[in-house]
Coordinates of C-alpha atoms in Angstrom, one line a residue:
Chain R
M24 CA 14.6 -18.0 -8.1
E25 CA 16.9 -17.6 -5.2
H26 CA 15.4 -15.5 -2.5
I27 CA 17.4 -12.9 -0.6
V28 CA 14.9 -11.7 2.0
L29 CA 12.5 -14.6 2.0
R30 CA 15.4 -17.1 2.1
H31 CA 13.4 -19.4 4.3
R32 CA 11.4 -20.3 1.2
N33 CA 14.6 -22.0 -0.1
I34 CA 16.0 -23.2 3.2
P35 CA 13.5 -25.0 5.4
G36 CA 13.9 -24.4 9.1
L37 CA 15.9 -21.2 8.7
D38 CA 14.1 -19.8 11.8
K39 CA 16.1 -22.3 13.9
L40 CA 19.5 -21.0 15.0
D41 CA 21.3 -24.2 14.1
V42 CA 20.0 -24.2 10.6
Y43 CA 20.8 -20.5 10.2
L44 CA 24.3 -21.1 11.5
A45 CA 24.8 -24.1 9.2
N46 CA 24.0 -21.8 6.3
G47 CA 26.7 -19.3 7.1
G48 CA 24.6 -17.4 9.7
F49 CA 26.4 -14.8 11.8
E50 CA 29.7 -15.4 10.0
T51 CA 29.4 -12.0 8.3
F52 CA 28.6 -10.4 11.6
K53 CA 31.6 -12.0 13.2
R54 CA 33.9 -11.0 10.3
V55 CA 32.6 -7.4 10.4
V56 CA 33.1 -7.0 14.2
T57 CA 36.6 -8.7 14.2
S58 CA 38.1 -7.4 11.0
M59 CA 36.3 -4.4 9.6
K60 CA 35.9 -0.7 10.3
P61 CA 32.3 0.8 10.5
E62 CA 33.1 3.0 7.5
E63 CA 34.0 0.0 5.4
V64 CA 30.6 -1.6 6.0
I65 CA 28.8 1.6 5.1
K66 CA 30.9 1.8 1.9
I67 CA 29.7 -1.7 0.8
V68 CA 26.1 -0.9 1.5
M69 CA 26.3 2.4 -0.2
A70 CA 27.9 0.8 -3.3
S71 CA 25.2 -1.9 -3.4
G72 CA 22.5 0.6 -4.2
L73 CA 20.2 -0.7 -1.5
K74 CA 17.3 1.6 -0.9
G75 CA 14.8 1.8 1.9
R76 CA 12.1 -0.8 1.5
G77 CA 9.6 0.8 3.9
G78 CA 8.3 3.1 1.3
A79 CA 10.5 6.2 1.0
G80 CA 13.2 4.4 -1.1
F81 CA 16.0 6.5 0.3
P82 CA 19.6 5.1 -0.3
T83 CA 20.4 3.1 2.9
G84 CA 24.2 3.5 3.0
L85 CA 23.9 7.2 2.4
K86 CA 21.5 7.5 5.3
W87 CA 24.0 5.7 7.5
S88 CA 26.8 8.1 6.4
F89 CA 24.9 11.1 7.7
L90 CA 25.4 10.1 11.4
T91 CA 26.8 13.0 13.3
K92 CA 30.3 12.2 14.5
N93 CA 31.7 12.0 18.1
R94 CA 28.6 11.8 20.1
P95 CA 28.4 9.8 23.4
A96 CA 25.9 7.2 22.1
Y97 CA 24.4 5.9 18.9
Y98 CA 21.3 3.8 18.3
V99 CA 19.9 1.6 15.6
V100 CA 16.2 1.2 15.3
C101 CA 14.4 -1.3 13.1
N102 CA 11.0 -0.1 11.9
S103 CA 8.7 -3.2 12.1
D104 CA 5.6 -1.2 12.6
E105 CA 4.1 -2.4 9.3
S106 CA 0.7 -0.8 9.4
E107 CA 0.0 0.3 5.8
P108 CA -3.2 -1.4 4.5
G109 CA -1.9 -3.9 1.9
T110 CA 1.5 -4.5 3.5
F111 CA 2.3 -7.8 5.2
K112 CA 5.9 -8.7 4.4
D113 CA 7.8 -7.7 7.6
R114 CA 5.6 -10.1 9.6
E115 CA 6.7 -13.0 7.3
I116 CA 10.3 -12.0 7.7
M117 CA 10.1 -11.9 11.5
E118 CA 8.3 -15.1 11.7
K119 CA 10.2 -17.2 9.2
N120 CA 13.6 -15.6 8.8
P121 CA 14.2 -13.9 12.1
F122 CA 17.9 -14.5 12.4
Q123 CA 18.7 -12.8 9.1
L124 CA 16.8 -9.8 10.2
L125 CA 18.6 -9.8 13.6
E126 CA 22.0 -10.2 11.8
G127 CA 21.1 -7.3 9.6
I128 CA 20.3 -5.2 12.6
M129 CA 23.5 -6.2 14.3
I130 CA 25.7 -5.5 11.3
T131 CA 24.0 -2.1 11.0
A132 CA 24.6 -1.4 14.7
F133 CA 28.3 -2.1 14.2
A134 CA 28.4 0.2 11.2
A135 CA 26.6 2.9 13.2
R136 CA 28.8 2.4 16.3
A137 CA 25.7 1.6 18.3
N138 CA 25.8 -0.6 21.4
T139 CA 22.0 -0.8 21.6
A140 CA 19.5 -1.5 18.9
Y141 CA 15.7 -1.7 19.2
N142 CA 13.2 -3.4 16.9
Y143 CA 9.9 -1.5 17.1
M144 CA 7.0 -3.8 16.3
R145 CA 3.4 -2.9 16.0
G146 CA 1.5 -4.1 19.1
E147 CA -0.6 -6.5 17.1
F148 CA 2.6 -8.5 16.5
W149 CA 2.6 -9.5 20.2
P150 CA 2.8 -13.2 19.5
V151 CA 5.5 -12.7 16.9
A152 CA 7.5 -10.6 19.5
K153 CA 7.2 -13.4 22.0
V154 CA 9.0 -15.8 19.7
L155 CA 11.5 -13.2 18.5
D156 CA 12.4 -12.5 22.1
T157 CA 13.5 -16.1 22.5
K158 CA 15.6 -15.8 19.4
I159 CA 17.4 -12.8 20.9
A160 CA 17.9 -14.7 24.1
E161 CA 19.5 -17.6 22.1
L162 CA 21.9 -15.1 20.5
R163 CA 22.9 -13.8 24.0
A164 CA 23.4 -17.4 25.2
R165 CA 25.6 -18.2 22.2
G166 CA 27.8 -15.1 22.6
F167 CA 26.5 -13.2 19.5
L168 CA 25.1 -10.5 21.7
G169 CA 26.6 -9.1 24.8
K170 CA 29.8 -7.5 26.1
N171 CA 33.1 -7.6 24.3
L172 CA 31.9 -9.7 21.3
F173 CA 34.4 -12.2 20.0
G174 CA 37.1 -10.8 22.3
T175 CA 36.9 -7.3 20.8
D176 CA 35.9 -4.1 22.7
Y177 CA 32.6 -4.0 20.8
S178 CA 29.4 -4.7 22.8
L179 CA 25.9 -4.9 21.5
D180 CA 22.4 -5.8 22.7
V181 CA 19.1 -5.8 20.9
H182 CA 15.7 -5.2 22.4
L183 CA 12.1 -5.3 21.2
H184 CA 9.7 -2.5 21.8
L185 CA 6.0 -3.1 21.1
G186 CA 3.8 -0.3 19.8
A187 CA 0.1 -0.4 20.6
G188 CA -2.0 0.3 17.5
A189 CA -1.0 3.5 15.8
Y190 CA -0.2 3.7 12.1
I191 CA 1.5 7.0 12.6
C192 CA 4.3 5.2 14.5
G193 CA 5.6 3.9 11.2
E194 CA 6.8 7.5 10.6
E195 CA 10.3 7.5 11.9
S196 CA 10.2 10.4 14.3
A197 CA 6.8 9.4 15.7
L198 CA 8.3 5.9 16.2
L199 CA 11.2 7.4 18.2
E200 CA 8.7 9.4 20.3
S201 CA 6.9 6.2 21.0
I202 CA 10.0 4.4 22.2
E203 CA 10.6 7.3 24.5
G204 CA 7.3 6.6 26.1
K205 CA 5.3 9.5 24.5
M206 CA 2.4 9.8 22.1
G207 CA 3.5 8.9 18.6
Q208 CA 3.4 12.4 17.1
P209 CA 6.0 13.3 14.4
R210 CA 8.8 15.7 15.1
L211 CA 9.7 18.7 13.1
K212 CA 12.6 17.9 10.8
P213 CA 15.4 18.9 10.7
P214 CA 17.1 17.8 12.9
F215 CA 16.9 14.3 11.3
P216 CA 17.4 11.2 13.3
A217 CA 21.0 10.8 12.0
D218 CA 21.8 13.9 14.0
K219 CA 19.2 13.9 16.9
G220 CA 17.2 10.7 17.0
L221 CA 16.4 8.4 19.9
Y222 CA 17.1 10.1 23.3
G223 CA 18.6 13.0 21.2
M224 CA 21.4 10.8 20.0
P225 CA 22.3 10.0 16.3
T226 CA 20.1 7.1 15.2
V227 CA 19.9 4.9 12.1
I228 CA 16.3 3.9 11.5
N229 CA 15.5 1.5 8.7
N230 CA 12.7 -0.9 7.7
T231 CA 12.7 -4.6 8.4
E232 CA 13.0 -5.7 4.8
T233 CA 15.8 -3.2 4.2
L234 CA 17.9 -4.6 7.1
T235 CA 17.2 -8.2 6.2
N236 CA 19.1 -7.5 2.9
V237 CA 22.2 -6.4 4.7
P238 CA 23.9 -9.7 5.7
L239 CA 24.0 -11.1 2.2
I240 CA 25.1 -7.7 0.7
V241 CA 28.0 -7.6 3.1
A242 CA 28.8 -11.3 2.6
R243 CA 28.6 -11.3 -1.1
G244 CA 29.5 -7.8 -2.0
A245 CA 28.0 -4.8 -3.7
E246 CA 28.6 -6.0 -7.2
W247 CA 26.6 -9.2 -6.6
Y248 CA 23.7 -7.1 -5.4
Q249 CA 23.9 -4.7 -8.3
S250 CA 23.7 -7.6 -10.7
I251 CA 20.1 -8.2 -9.5
G252 CA 17.3 -5.9 -10.6
V253 CA 17.6 -2.9 -12.9
K254 CA 19.4 0.5 -13.0
N255 CA 18.7 2.6 -9.9
S256 CA 16.7 -0.3 -8.4
A257 CA 19.2 -2.9 -7.3
G258 CA 18.2 -6.2 -5.7
T259 CA 14.8 -7.7 -5.1
K260 CA 11.6 -6.4 -3.6
V261 CA 9.0 -8.3 -1.6
M262 CA 5.8 -7.5 -3.4
C263 CA 2.7 -7.8 -1.2
L264 CA -0.1 -8.8 -3.5
S265 CA -3.7 -8.4 -2.2
G266 CA -7.2 -7.7 -3.3
H267 CA -8.7 -9.3 -6.3
V268 CA -6.1 -11.9 -7.2
N269 CA -6.4 -15.7 -7.1
K270 CA -3.2 -16.1 -5.1
P271 CA -2.6 -13.2 -2.8
G272 CA 0.7 -13.2 -0.8
N273 CA 4.3 -12.1 -0.7
Y274 CA 6.4 -12.5 -3.8
E275 CA 10.1 -11.6 -3.7
L276 CA 11.1 -10.7 -7.2
P277 CA 13.9 -8.8 -8.8
F278 CA 13.1 -5.1 -9.7
G279 CA 12.1 -4.9 -13.3
V280 CA 9.4 -7.5 -13.2
T281 CA 6.2 -6.1 -14.8
L282 CA 2.9 -5.6 -13.1
R283 CA 1.3 -8.0 -15.5
Q284 CA 3.8 -10.8 -14.4
V285 CA 3.1 -10.1 -10.8
I286 CA -0.7 -10.2 -11.1
Y287 CA -1.1 -12.9 -13.7
D288 CA 2.0 -15.2 -13.5
H289 CA 2.6 -15.0 -9.8
G290 CA -0.8 -14.0 -8.4
G291 CA -2.7 -16.4 -10.7
G292 CA -4.8 -13.6 -12.3
V293 CA -8.1 -12.1 -11.2
P294 CA -11.0 -14.3 -9.9
S295 CA -13.7 -15.1 -12.4
G296 CA -11.5 -13.8 -15.2
K297 CA -12.6 -10.2 -14.5
K298 CA -10.6 -7.3 -15.8
V299 CA -8.4 -5.2 -13.5
K300 CA -9.9 -1.7 -13.1
A301 CA -7.5 -0.1 -10.8
V302 CA -4.4 -0.8 -8.8
M303 CA -2.7 0.9 -5.8
M304 CA 1.1 0.2 -5.9
S305 CA 2.0 1.0 -2.3
G306 CA -0.9 0.4 -0.1
A307 CA -3.8 2.6 0.9
S308 CA -1.7 5.8 0.7
S309 CA -0.9 5.4 -3.0
V310 CA -2.0 7.0 -6.2
V311 CA -4.9 5.0 -7.6
L312 CA -3.8 4.0 -11.1
S313 CA -6.4 3.3 -13.8
V314 CA -5.2 0.1 -15.3
T315 CA -4.4 -0.1 -19.1
D316 CA -2.1 -2.4 -21.0
E317 CA 0.6 0.3 -20.6
I318 CA 0.2 0.1 -16.8
L319 CA 0.2 -3.7 -16.8
D320 CA 3.5 -3.7 -18.8
M321 CA 5.1 -1.2 -16.5
S322 CA 8.4 -2.3 -15.0
L323 CA 8.3 -2.4 -11.2
D324 CA 11.2 -0.4 -10.2
Y325 CA 11.5 3.0 -8.5
D326 CA 12.0 5.1 -11.7
S327 CA 9.4 3.4 -14.0
V328 CA 6.6 3.6 -11.5
A329 CA 7.5 7.2 -10.7
A330 CA 7.3 7.9 -14.5
K331 CA 3.6 6.9 -14.4
G332 CA 2.9 9.4 -11.6
A333 CA 2.8 6.8 -8.8
A334 CA 5.4 5.4 -6.4
L335 CA 6.6 1.9 -5.9
G336 CA 7.0 2.6 -2.2
S337 CA 6.6 -0.6 -0.2
A338 CA 5.3 -2.4 -3.2
S339 CA 2.0 -3.3 -1.5
V340 CA 0.0 -4.0 -4.6
I341 CA -3.8 -3.8 -4.1
V342 CA -5.7 -5.1 -7.1
M343 CA -9.2 -4.0 -7.8
D344 CA -11.4 -5.6 -10.5
E345 CA -14.0 -4.0 -12.8
S346 CA -16.8 -4.4 -10.2
V347 CA -15.2 -2.0 -7.8
D348 CA -16.7 1.4 -7.2
L349 CA -13.8 3.8 -6.5
S350 CA -15.9 6.1 -4.3
W351 CA -16.3 3.1 -2.0
V352 CA -12.5 2.5 -2.1
I353 CA -11.9 6.1 -1.0
L354 CA -14.5 5.8 1.7
K355 CA -12.4 2.9 3.1
T356 CA -9.0 4.7 2.8
T357 CA -10.4 7.9 4.2
R358 CA -11.9 6.1 7.2
F359 CA -8.5 4.6 7.8
F360 CA -6.6 7.9 7.7
K361 CA -9.2 9.7 9.7
H362 CA -8.7 7.1 12.4
E363 CA -5.0 7.2 12.2
S364 CA -4.3 10.9 11.9
C365 CA -2.4 11.7 15.1
G366 CA -4.1 15.1 15.5
K367 CA -1.1 17.3 15.5
C368 CA -1.6 19.2 12.3
T369 CA -4.9 20.8 11.7
P370 CA -5.2 20.2 7.9
C371 CA -4.8 16.4 8.4
R372 CA -6.9 16.1 11.5
E373 CA -9.8 18.3 10.3
G374 CA -9.4 17.5 6.6
N375 CA -9.8 13.8 7.1
Y376 CA -12.7 14.3 9.4
W377 CA -14.6 16.4 6.9
M378 CA -13.6 14.2 3.9
L379 CA -15.1 11.2 5.7
H380 CA -18.3 13.2 6.4
I381 CA -18.7 14.0 2.7
L382 CA -18.0 10.5 1.6
E383 CA -20.5 9.1 4.1
R384 CA -23.1 11.6 2.9
L385 CA -22.5 10.4 -0.7
H386 CA -22.9 6.8 0.4
S387 CA -26.0 7.4 2.4
G388 CA -27.7 8.8 -0.8
E389 CA -27.8 12.3 0.6
G390 CA -24.8 13.7 -1.2
T391 CA -24.9 15.9 -4.2
K392 CA -22.5 16.7 -7.1
A393 CA -21.4 19.8 -5.2
D394 CA -20.2 17.4 -2.5
V395 CA -17.9 15.7 -5.0
D396 CA -16.4 19.2 -5.7
L397 CA -16.2 19.9 -2.0
L398 CA -14.3 16.6 -1.5
N399 CA -11.8 17.7 -4.2
S400 CA -11.5 21.1 -2.6
V401 CA -10.9 19.8 1.0
A402 CA -8.4 17.2 -0.2
S403 CA -6.5 19.9 -2.2
Q404 CA -6.2 22.0 0.9
V405 CA -4.6 19.3 2.9
Q406 CA -1.9 18.8 0.3
G407 CA 1.5 20.1 1.2
K408 CA 0.4 21.5 4.6
C409 CA 1.3 18.8 7.1
L410 CA 4.4 18.1 9.2
C411 CA 4.6 14.4 8.2
P412 CA 3.6 12.5 5.1
L413 CA 0.3 11.1 6.6
G414 CA -1.7 14.1 5.5
E415 CA -0.2 13.7 2.0
F416 CA -0.9 9.9 2.1
A417 CA -4.5 10.5 3.0
V418 CA -5.3 12.8 0.1
T419 CA -3.2 11.0 -2.6
P420 CA -5.8 8.3 -3.2
V421 CA -8.7 10.8 -3.0
L422 CA -7.3 13.2 -5.6
S423 CA -6.0 10.6 -8.0
S424 CA -9.4 8.7 -7.9
L425 CA -11.3 11.9 -8.4
K426 CA -9.2 12.5 -11.5
A427 CA -9.3 9.0 -13.0
F428 CA -12.7 7.8 -11.8
R429 CA -14.8 10.9 -11.2
A430 CA -17.9 9.2 -12.7
D431 CA -17.9 6.7 -9.8
F432 CA -18.3 9.6 -7.3
D433 CA -20.8 11.5 -9.4
A434 CA -22.9 8.4 -9.7
R435 CA -23.4 8.5 -5.9
A436 CA -24.8 12.0 -6.0
K437 CA -28.6 12.3 -5.7
D438 CA -28.7 15.0 -8.3
A439 CA -26.6 12.8 -10.8
A440 CA -27.9 12.7 -14.3
K441 CA -30.5 10.0 -14.9
P442 CA -30.7 7.2 -15.7
K443 CA -28.7 6.0 -12.8
P444 CA -25.9 3.5 -13.6
A445 CA -26.3 -0.1 -12.4
P446 CA -25.9 -0.4 -8.6
A447 CA -22.3 -1.0 -7.6
A448 CA -21.3 -4.5 -6.8
K449 CA -20.2 -3.6 -3.3
P450 CA -22.8 -3.0 -0.6
T451 CA -22.9 0.4 0.9
P452 CA -20.8 0.3 4.0
K453 CA -22.3 1.4 7.2
K454 CA -20.6 3.6 9.7
E455 CA -18.5 1.1 11.6
P456 CA -17.6 1.6 15.2
M457 CA -13.9 1.1 15.4
A458 CA -11.9 -0.4 18.2
G459 CA -10.0 2.1 20.3
N460 CA -10.3 5.8 20.0
D461 CA -11.6 7.5 17.0
Chain T
M461 CA -0.1 -4.0 43.0
L462 CA 2.0 -4.3 39.8
A463 CA 5.2 -3.2 41.5
E464 CA 5.2 -6.2 43.9
K465 CA 3.6 -8.9 41.7
Y466 CA 5.7 -8.2 38.6
R467 CA 8.9 -7.1 40.4
E468 CA 11.2 -9.1 38.1
Q469 CA 9.5 -8.3 34.8
I470 CA 9.4 -4.6 35.7
A471 CA 13.1 -4.6 36.4
A472 CA 13.9 -6.5 33.2
T473 CA 11.7 -4.0 31.2
L474 CA 13.4 -1.0 32.7
A475 CA 16.8 -2.5 32.0
K476 CA 16.1 -2.4 28.2
Y477 CA 16.3 1.4 28.3
P478 CA 19.0 3.8 29.5
A479 CA 18.9 4.4 33.3
D480 CA 17.7 8.0 32.8
Q481 CA 15.0 7.1 30.3
K482 CA 12.5 5.1 32.5
R483 CA 9.6 6.7 30.7
S484 CA 10.3 4.4 27.8
A485 CA 8.9 1.6 29.9
V486 CA 5.5 3.1 30.0
M487 CA 4.1 1.1 27.0
P488 CA 5.3 -2.3 28.2
L489 CA 4.1 -1.6 31.7
L490 CA 0.6 -0.7 30.3
Y491 CA 0.5 -4.1 28.6
M492 CA 1.4 -5.6 32.0
A493 CA -1.4 -3.6 33.7
Q494 CA -3.9 -4.7 31.1
S495 CA -3.1 -8.4 31.4
E496 CA -3.5 -8.0 35.2
Y497 CA -6.7 -6.0 35.3
G498 CA -8.2 -6.6 31.8
Y499 CA -8.0 -2.9 31.1
V500 CA -6.0 0.1 32.4
T501 CA -7.8 1.0 35.6
K502 CA -7.4 4.4 37.3
E503 CA -5.3 2.7 40.0
A504 CA -3.1 1.0 37.3
L505 CA -2.6 4.4 35.7
A506 CA -1.2 5.8 38.9
E507 CA 0.9 2.7 39.5
V508 CA 2.5 2.9 36.1
A509 CA 3.1 6.6 36.5
E510 CA 4.8 6.1 39.8
I511 CA 7.1 3.3 38.4
V512 CA 8.3 5.4 35.4
G513 CA 8.3 8.7 37.2
V514 CA 5.8 10.8 35.2
E515 CA 2.4 12.3 36.0
P516 CA -0.7 10.0 35.7
T517 CA -2.1 12.5 33.1
Q518 CA 0.9 11.7 30.9
V519 CA 0.2 8.0 31.2
A520 CA -3.4 8.7 30.4
S521 CA -2.4 10.5 27.2
I522 CA -0.6 7.3 26.1
V523 CA -3.7 5.1 26.9
G524 CA -5.9 7.5 24.9
F525 CA -3.5 7.8 22.0
Y526 CA -2.9 4.1 21.3
S527 CA -5.8 2.0 20.2
L528 CA -4.7 -1.3 21.9
Y529 CA -5.0 0.2 25.4
Y530 CA -8.4 0.4 27.0
D531 CA -9.6 2.6 29.8
H532 CA -12.8 0.7 30.3
A533 CA -13.8 -2.9 30.5
G534 CA -15.1 -4.7 27.3
G535 CA -16.0 -8.3 26.6
Q536 CA -13.7 -10.9 28.1
H537 CA -12.5 -11.5 24.5
R538 CA -12.3 -8.7 21.9
V539 CA -12.9 -10.2 18.5
Q540 CA -11.4 -7.6 16.2
V541 CA -12.2 -8.0 12.5
C542 CA -10.1 -6.1 10.0
T543 CA -12.4 -4.3 7.6
D544 CA -9.8 -2.1 5.8
L545 CA -9.6 -2.0 2.0
P546 CA -7.6 -5.1 1.1
C547 CA -9.7 -7.3 3.5
A548 CA -12.9 -5.6 2.4
L549 CA -12.1 -6.5 -1.2
R550 CA -12.1 -10.1 0.0
G551 CA -15.5 -9.9 1.8
A552 CA -14.5 -8.8 5.3
D553 CA -17.5 -6.4 5.7
K554 CA -19.9 -9.2 5.0
F555 CA -18.0 -11.6 7.3
A556 CA -18.1 -9.0 10.1
D557 CA -21.8 -8.4 9.7
D558 CA -22.7 -12.1 9.5
L559 CA -20.6 -12.9 12.5
C560 CA -22.3 -10.2 14.5
A561 CA -25.7 -11.4 13.4
K562 CA -24.8 -14.9 14.7
F563 CA -24.4 -13.4 18.1
G564 CA -27.4 -11.0 17.8
I565 CA -25.3 -7.9 18.1
K566 CA -24.0 -5.0 16.0
L567 CA -20.4 -4.3 15.2
G568 CA -18.9 -2.6 18.2
E569 CA -21.2 -4.2 20.7
T570 CA -20.7 -6.8 23.5
T571 CA -22.6 -10.0 23.8
K572 CA -25.1 -10.1 26.7
D573 CA -23.0 -12.6 28.7
G574 CA -20.1 -10.1 28.6
M575 CA -18.0 -12.7 26.8
F576 CA -17.3 -11.1 23.4
T577 CA -17.0 -7.7 22.0
I578 CA -17.0 -7.8 18.2
E579 CA -15.5 -4.8 16.6
G580 CA -13.8 -3.5 13.4
V581 CA -10.1 -2.8 13.5
M582 CA -7.6 -1.1 11.2
C583 CA -5.3 -3.1 9.0
V584 CA -3.5 -5.9 10.9
A585 CA -1.0 -6.8 8.2
A586 CA -2.6 -10.0 7.1
C587 CA -4.3 -8.7 3.9
D588 CA -3.5 -11.9 1.9
K589 CA -5.4 -14.1 4.5
A590 CA -8.7 -12.2 4.7
P591 CA -11.1 -12.5 6.3
V592 CA -9.0 -12.2 9.4
F593 CA -9.6 -11.3 13.0
Q594 CA -7.5 -10.9 16.1
A595 CA -8.7 -12.2 19.4
Q596 CA -7.5 -9.9 22.2
N597 CA -7.8 -10.8 25.8
K598 CA -5.7 -10.8 29.1
E599 CA -3.4 -13.4 27.5
G600 CA -2.5 -11.2 24.6
I601 CA -3.4 -11.2 20.9
V602 CA -3.8 -14.1 18.5
Y603 CA -4.5 -13.9 14.8
H604 CA -7.1 -16.1 13.1
E605 CA -6.8 -16.0 9.3
N606 CA -8.7 -17.2 6.3
Q607 CA -11.9 -17.3 8.3
T608 CA -15.5 -18.2 7.6
V609 CA -18.3 -17.4 10.0
E610 CA -18.4 -21.1 10.9
S611 CA -14.7 -21.3 11.7
A612 CA -14.8 -18.0 13.6
V613 CA -17.7 -19.3 15.7
K614 CA -15.7 -22.4 16.4
V615 CA -12.7 -20.3 17.5
M616 CA -15.0 -18.3 19.8
E617 CA -16.5 -21.4 21.3
E618 CA -13.0 -22.5 22.2
L619 CA -12.2 -19.2 23.7
K620 CA -15.3 -19.3 25.8
G621 CA -14.2 -22.7 27.1
K622 CA -10.9 -21.3 28.2
K623 CA -12.5 -18.3 29.9

């Protein structure tokens, strides 16, 4: 199929400016700047049905329309923090299709009346940023960025800002704090960024994949975009497929493809022909779904996945085969969230700390069935009590696994009913010293 | 001193942000300090604070918060293996343990010659290419994907040659 976001897979060398220009690159940006009004651009994106691809799935055009009017400055920020375990699409976009992302950022900046845009990239993308910086310099040299673009009174520049290893900075207000040179701790909302964002000014903040869709939507129109995908989920989604599949990787597919097609047709199935036991649809923070035929035949679009009690989110599909012990999976996810909690809200900071203690106790052979209940109780108390979604993210896999796979946890308890089940295929992980600060 | 040695880079960094928002440059300046000194020394902390116009304590809070900044020296090369869920499903834990065993250390430790610190890191967005590690040193960060213990040892030997 024709790719929209991963267009470099159809057009070799698309990361070179000349190739990008030869394929209509920056014509849309030029047309927008020289002949359109910002509201007209917003109208097209709104009508296209494009939704945020970073996870929240909020309608993009609507988000832009919320910008407070008549303020002295506006900003556009692209969220390339990409830190959710299981997500690796934005990196491919930046490496292989950088100009389409940059054109998306630039069209968005025009629509938002912003003269400055920032692309916030996680610090680990340091080598990617080095290359992307040269691409931006090329655009300045060729007159696509700078003052009075194409002889109009519109000026624009784009800069990169590197994070330094903090998952929380993927949360939009924490990300803005980080650009301002502060610790990445989320802000109380409202006010939302569209009113008071970067440096207190109205700010549009969108994910990398979202903005990479924009040039083609504006070039080809909302109707074209709506013709791809299904109702309420227009367009394509880059599915990041990882875990127990033969061909892990990014697959850009129209919404409406089934999970079975993604795992078996595109991902080449499960190694050794094993059965799929569980799947997480949007990375480590998602509901753990027990996989049945019904789940495998689920259409991957925002509404259908929500109907199964999960969320499509960033479509970071982690596949786990029948050998996996879910209590081990939750030890992994909890260790991640304990490390990444920013420490601002007590339930998240303390809850993750204690959940990890309980899980480590269970995995050391010292835990009891009462510990499994305690885990459930602590997780339940974090729910709904934190400023940003991280707290919620951390307990979502815990609570859903306890519901669907309670036996995996009970089997770890030293007072579990005998005989003990066969030992899990995964070795008991040790406490791992992690880089940086715990 | 950073201010003299990196005069042009510092000016270019500050120019990316509004004139009254110098503090935004704190993160790029800390990277600069780290590539100069290997980690963020007390002196560097004060230098960065002075350039952006905040208290050294505020800069220290940034160093403490973000995991890619270090306030102490480690091995010349930090070999950071992702052991998060998607990588672990593809054998990253065993890879990390076996790699450490090759060097006679435990995860989180530094080799006796001070050359390598091997440690676990949180997801580096390369889940489809596990096992993966990033090599972090004064030069920056480089990813090494689809690794085996043998290929990793080879990469590390090359790093050692480079110093």
